[in-house]
Amino acid sequence: MSTGHWQVIPPELEDDGALIAAFLEEFQRTYQASFEGASEVNHQLPIITHAFRQLGEWRVFLLLTPWMLARVFVPNRDPGVSVPAEWRASVRQGRPYRVIGPGCDLDLLSGRQRAHLNFAPRIGHYLIHPLILSMLEFQTAEQVFAAWNRVIVTRNDNIKRLGRTNPQQEEISRREFFSAVSKR
C-alpha cells in the first residue's frame, strides 16, 4: 500500500555498492555540518557500514558514526509507511539533520521492529534504529561492535532462560557481528 509520500531511492542507488557509498557520503557531510566540533561525539570513530544484506524488500545494514551505531532499513519500493507532513521530502529538503524522526513499526524477520523515519535528499526516505547513542567510551570501531555483541549475547541468554527461541534473529545478529569483525 503506497502512501504517496515516501520518496524511494533513485535508480542510481539500486546498486548495493552505490547505496552504501551514498550513505557514507551523506553521513560524512552530516558529520562535517552538524557534529565536527561537538564535544558529545567521539571524533576517533569512523563512519562505516557493516553486515549489509537483503531481507525481503529491505536492504539492511549497520551504520557506525561518531555519534551512534544504528541499524538502517532501506526499502526497495514504497513500503506503505505513513510519512507525517513535516517529514515529506519537499519539507525536509535543506532542513538540518535529525538523528531520529518519528517512530514506526515494521514487520521484518520473525517479528516487529521499531525504527525511526529519516530522510536525505540524495537517498530519499529510510528507517533507522539506533542501537548505541553514547559513543564517548569507545576508542575504536572494534570496541563498539564488541559492546553490541555483548548486548546480543545477553539478549540470547535471556531468551534461552525464558525458554523461548528465535533462531532467525540469532543468525542475523551473529552475521552482523562476524561481518564487522572479519572486515578488520
Tab-separated table of C-alpha atoms in Angstrom:
chain	number	residue	atom	x	y	z
A	1	MET	CA	0.000	0.000	0.000
A	2	SER	CA	1.544	3.277	-1.088
A	3	THR	CA	1.060	6.429	0.935
A	4	GLY	CA	2.242	8.566	-1.952
A	5	HIS	CA	4.653	10.478	0.267
A	6	TRP	CA	7.544	8.034	0.687
A	7	GLN	CA	10.464	9.103	-1.509
A	8	VAL	CA	12.097	5.900	-2.722
A	9	ILE	CA	15.786	5.689	-3.564
A	10	PRO	CA	16.703	6.984	-7.007
A	11	PRO	CA	17.513	4.415	-9.739
A	12	GLU	CA	21.272	5.033	-9.476
A	13	LEU	CA	21.200	3.735	-5.868
A	14	GLU	CA	19.583	0.412	-6.735
A	15	ASP	CA	23.133	-0.984	-6.871
A	16	ASP	CA	24.172	-2.036	-3.347
A	17	GLY	CA	27.657	-0.518	-3.620
A	18	ALA	CA	26.243	2.798	-4.821
A	19	LEU	CA	23.739	2.834	-1.950
A	20	ILE	CA	26.461	2.221	0.650
A	21	ALA	CA	28.679	4.898	-0.930
A	22	ALA	CA	25.771	7.371	-0.851
A	23	PHE	CA	25.148	6.682	2.852
A	24	LEU	CA	28.838	7.095	3.690
A	25	GLU	CA	28.982	10.384	1.764
A	26	GLU	CA	25.743	11.626	3.341
A	27	PHE	CA	26.856	10.847	6.878
A	28	GLN	CA	30.321	12.337	6.271
A	29	ARG	CA	28.564	15.535	5.149
A	30	THR	CA	26.300	15.348	8.204
A	31	TYR	CA	29.325	14.920	10.472
A	32	GLN	CA	31.047	17.959	8.963
A	33	ALA	CA	27.915	20.115	9.094
A	34	SER	CA	26.477	19.093	12.460
A	35	PHE	CA	28.999	17.250	14.625
A	36	GLU	CA	32.590	18.118	13.665
A	37	GLY	CA	33.153	20.463	16.606
A	38	ALA	CA	30.712	18.829	19.018
A	39	SER	CA	32.061	17.598	22.347
A	40	GLU	CA	29.337	14.966	22.784
A	41	VAL	CA	30.509	12.804	19.865
A	42	ASN	CA	33.544	10.545	19.558
A	43	HIS	CA	35.731	12.004	16.816
A	44	GLN	CA	38.027	8.940	16.890
A	45	LEU	CA	35.328	6.706	15.416
A	46	PRO	CA	34.986	6.296	11.653
A	47	ILE	CA	31.860	6.399	9.549
A	48	ILE	CA	31.486	2.842	8.230
A	49	THR	CA	28.850	0.275	7.327
A	50	HIS	CA	28.733	-3.456	8.079
A	51	ALA	CA	26.563	-6.526	7.676
A	52	PHE	CA	24.802	-5.403	4.513
A	53	ARG	CA	22.075	-7.824	3.453
A	54	GLN	CA	18.758	-8.078	1.661
A	55	LEU	CA	15.783	-9.069	3.853
A	56	GLY	CA	12.710	-9.361	1.695
A	57	GLU	CA	12.008	-5.937	0.249
A	58	TRP	CA	14.502	-4.215	2.574
A	59	ARG	CA	18.235	-3.619	2.395
A	60	VAL	CA	19.539	-3.631	5.961
A	61	PHE	CA	22.958	-2.758	7.378
A	62	LEU	CA	24.727	-1.396	10.429
A	63	LEU	CA	25.952	2.194	10.302
A	64	LEU	CA	28.669	3.344	12.699
A	65	THR	CA	29.242	7.077	13.108
A	66	PRO	CA	30.965	9.177	15.781
A	67	TRP	CA	27.522	9.812	17.336
A	68	MET	CA	25.759	6.409	17.051
A	69	LEU	CA	25.655	2.791	15.997
A	70	ALA	CA	22.399	2.133	14.175
A	71	ARG	CA	20.650	-0.419	12.018
A	72	VAL	CA	19.453	1.135	8.756
A	73	PHE	CA	16.492	-0.128	6.717
A	74	VAL	CA	16.205	0.957	3.078
A	75	PRO	CA	13.172	-0.348	1.159
A	76	ASN	CA	13.406	-1.320	-2.493
A	77	ARG	CA	10.000	0.287	-3.090
A	78	ASP	CA	7.444	2.363	-1.198
A	79	PRO	CA	6.838	0.337	1.983
A	80	GLY	CA	3.494	1.958	2.738
A	81	VAL	CA	4.827	3.639	5.878
A	82	SER	CA	2.885	6.757	6.760
A	83	VAL	CA	5.043	9.866	6.296
A	84	PRO	CA	3.957	12.785	8.508
A	85	ALA	CA	3.540	16.093	6.678
A	86	GLU	CA	6.634	17.588	8.351
A	87	TRP	CA	8.761	14.653	7.091
A	88	ARG	CA	7.743	14.724	3.438
A	89	ALA	CA	10.633	15.155	1.019
A	90	SER	CA	9.534	18.630	-0.081
A	91	VAL	CA	9.549	19.828	3.542
A	92	ARG	CA	12.810	18.118	4.626
A	93	GLN	CA	14.869	19.471	1.687
A	94	GLY	CA	17.534	21.784	3.102
A	95	ARG	CA	16.469	21.231	6.721
A	96	PRO	CA	19.010	20.389	9.450
A	97	TYR	CA	19.823	16.750	10.170
A	98	ARG	CA	17.774	14.997	12.845
A	99	VAL	CA	19.228	11.864	14.444
A	100	ILE	CA	15.835	10.203	14.585
A	101	GLY	CA	12.471	11.131	13.218
A	102	PRO	CA	9.018	9.819	14.059
A	103	GLY	CA	8.854	6.194	15.159
A	104	CYS	CA	7.109	3.420	13.295
A	105	ASP	CA	6.822	-0.352	13.428
A	106	LEU	CA	7.681	-2.632	10.541
A	107	ASP	CA	7.302	-6.352	10.083
A	108	LEU	CA	10.684	-7.874	9.381
A	109	LEU	CA	12.222	-11.250	10.145
A	110	SER	CA	10.014	-13.075	12.613
A	111	GLY	CA	8.546	-10.065	14.359
A	112	ARG	CA	8.025	-6.358	14.513
A	113	GLN	CA	10.950	-3.963	14.541
A	114	ARG	CA	10.800	-0.408	15.816
A	115	ALA	CA	12.564	2.168	13.677
A	116	HIS	CA	12.504	5.883	13.006
A	117	LEU	CA	11.836	7.718	9.790
A	118	ASN	CA	14.669	9.708	8.296
A	119	PHE	CA	15.377	11.468	5.028
A	120	ALA	CA	18.360	12.545	2.964
A	121	PRO	CA	17.808	14.404	-0.323
A	122	ARG	CA	20.215	12.220	-2.330
A	123	ILE	CA	18.938	8.952	-0.811
A	124	GLY	CA	15.255	9.501	-0.096
A	125	HIS	CA	13.388	8.170	2.925
A	126	TYR	CA	14.799	5.351	5.042
A	127	LEU	CA	14.315	3.951	8.529
A	128	ILE	CA	16.919	3.930	11.270
A	129	HIS	CA	17.032	2.010	14.540
A	130	PRO	CA	19.628	3.472	16.933
A	131	LEU	CA	21.459	0.725	18.828
A	132	ILE	CA	24.061	2.753	20.762
A	133	LEU	CA	23.811	6.532	21.143
A	134	SER	CA	26.559	7.218	23.682
A	135	MET	CA	29.826	6.707	21.823
A	136	LEU	CA	32.306	8.548	24.062
A	137	GLU	CA	33.509	5.451	25.952
A	138	PHE	CA	34.776	3.695	22.813
A	139	GLN	CA	38.279	4.076	21.397
A	140	THR	CA	37.765	2.017	18.234
A	141	ALA	CA	35.082	0.612	15.972
A	142	GLU	CA	36.033	-2.852	17.253
A	143	GLN	CA	35.102	-1.798	20.796
A	144	VAL	CA	31.708	-0.571	19.598
A	145	PHE	CA	30.965	-3.853	17.856
A	146	ALA	CA	32.204	-5.841	20.870
A	147	ALA	CA	29.800	-3.877	23.098
A	148	TRP	CA	26.953	-4.560	20.681
A	149	ASN	CA	27.897	-8.246	20.667
A	150	ARG	CA	27.614	-8.283	24.483
A	151	VAL	CA	24.071	-6.935	24.127
A	152	ILE	CA	23.282	-9.709	21.640
A	153	VAL	CA	24.746	-12.381	23.948
A	154	THR	CA	22.772	-11.047	26.926
A	155	ARG	CA	19.572	-10.968	24.881
A	156	ASN	CA	20.124	-14.514	23.641
A	157	ASP	CA	20.880	-15.720	27.182
A	158	ASN	CA	17.648	-14.147	28.417
A	159	ILE	CA	15.661	-15.717	25.579
A	160	LYS	CA	17.096	-19.134	26.454
A	161	ARG	CA	16.497	-18.593	30.164
A	162	LEU	CA	12.853	-17.829	29.449
A	163	GLY	CA	12.595	-20.928	27.271
A	164	ARG	CA	11.998	-19.066	24.030
A	165	THR	CA	13.911	-19.309	20.795
A	166	ASN	CA	14.324	-17.001	17.873
A	167	PRO	CA	16.898	-18.755	15.653
A	168	GLN	CA	16.439	-16.383	12.743
A	169	GLN	CA	17.229	-13.340	14.907
A	170	GLU	CA	20.208	-15.139	16.454
A	171	GLU	CA	21.604	-15.892	12.987
A	172	ILE	CA	21.146	-12.290	11.842
A	173	SER	CA	22.856	-10.997	14.990
A	174	ARG	CA	25.784	-13.393	14.538
A	175	ARG	CA	26.126	-12.348	10.905
A	176	GLU	CA	26.193	-8.662	11.883
A	177	PHE	CA	28.856	-9.268	14.497
A	178	PHE	CA	31.120	-11.517	12.441
A	179	SER	CA	30.798	-9.329	9.378
A	180	ALA	CA	32.068	-6.390	11.430
A	181	VAL	CA	34.923	-8.365	12.978
A	182	SER	CA	36.042	-10.092	9.772
A	183	LYS	CA	36.467	-6.796	7.908
A	184	ARG	CA	39.121	-5.547	10.330
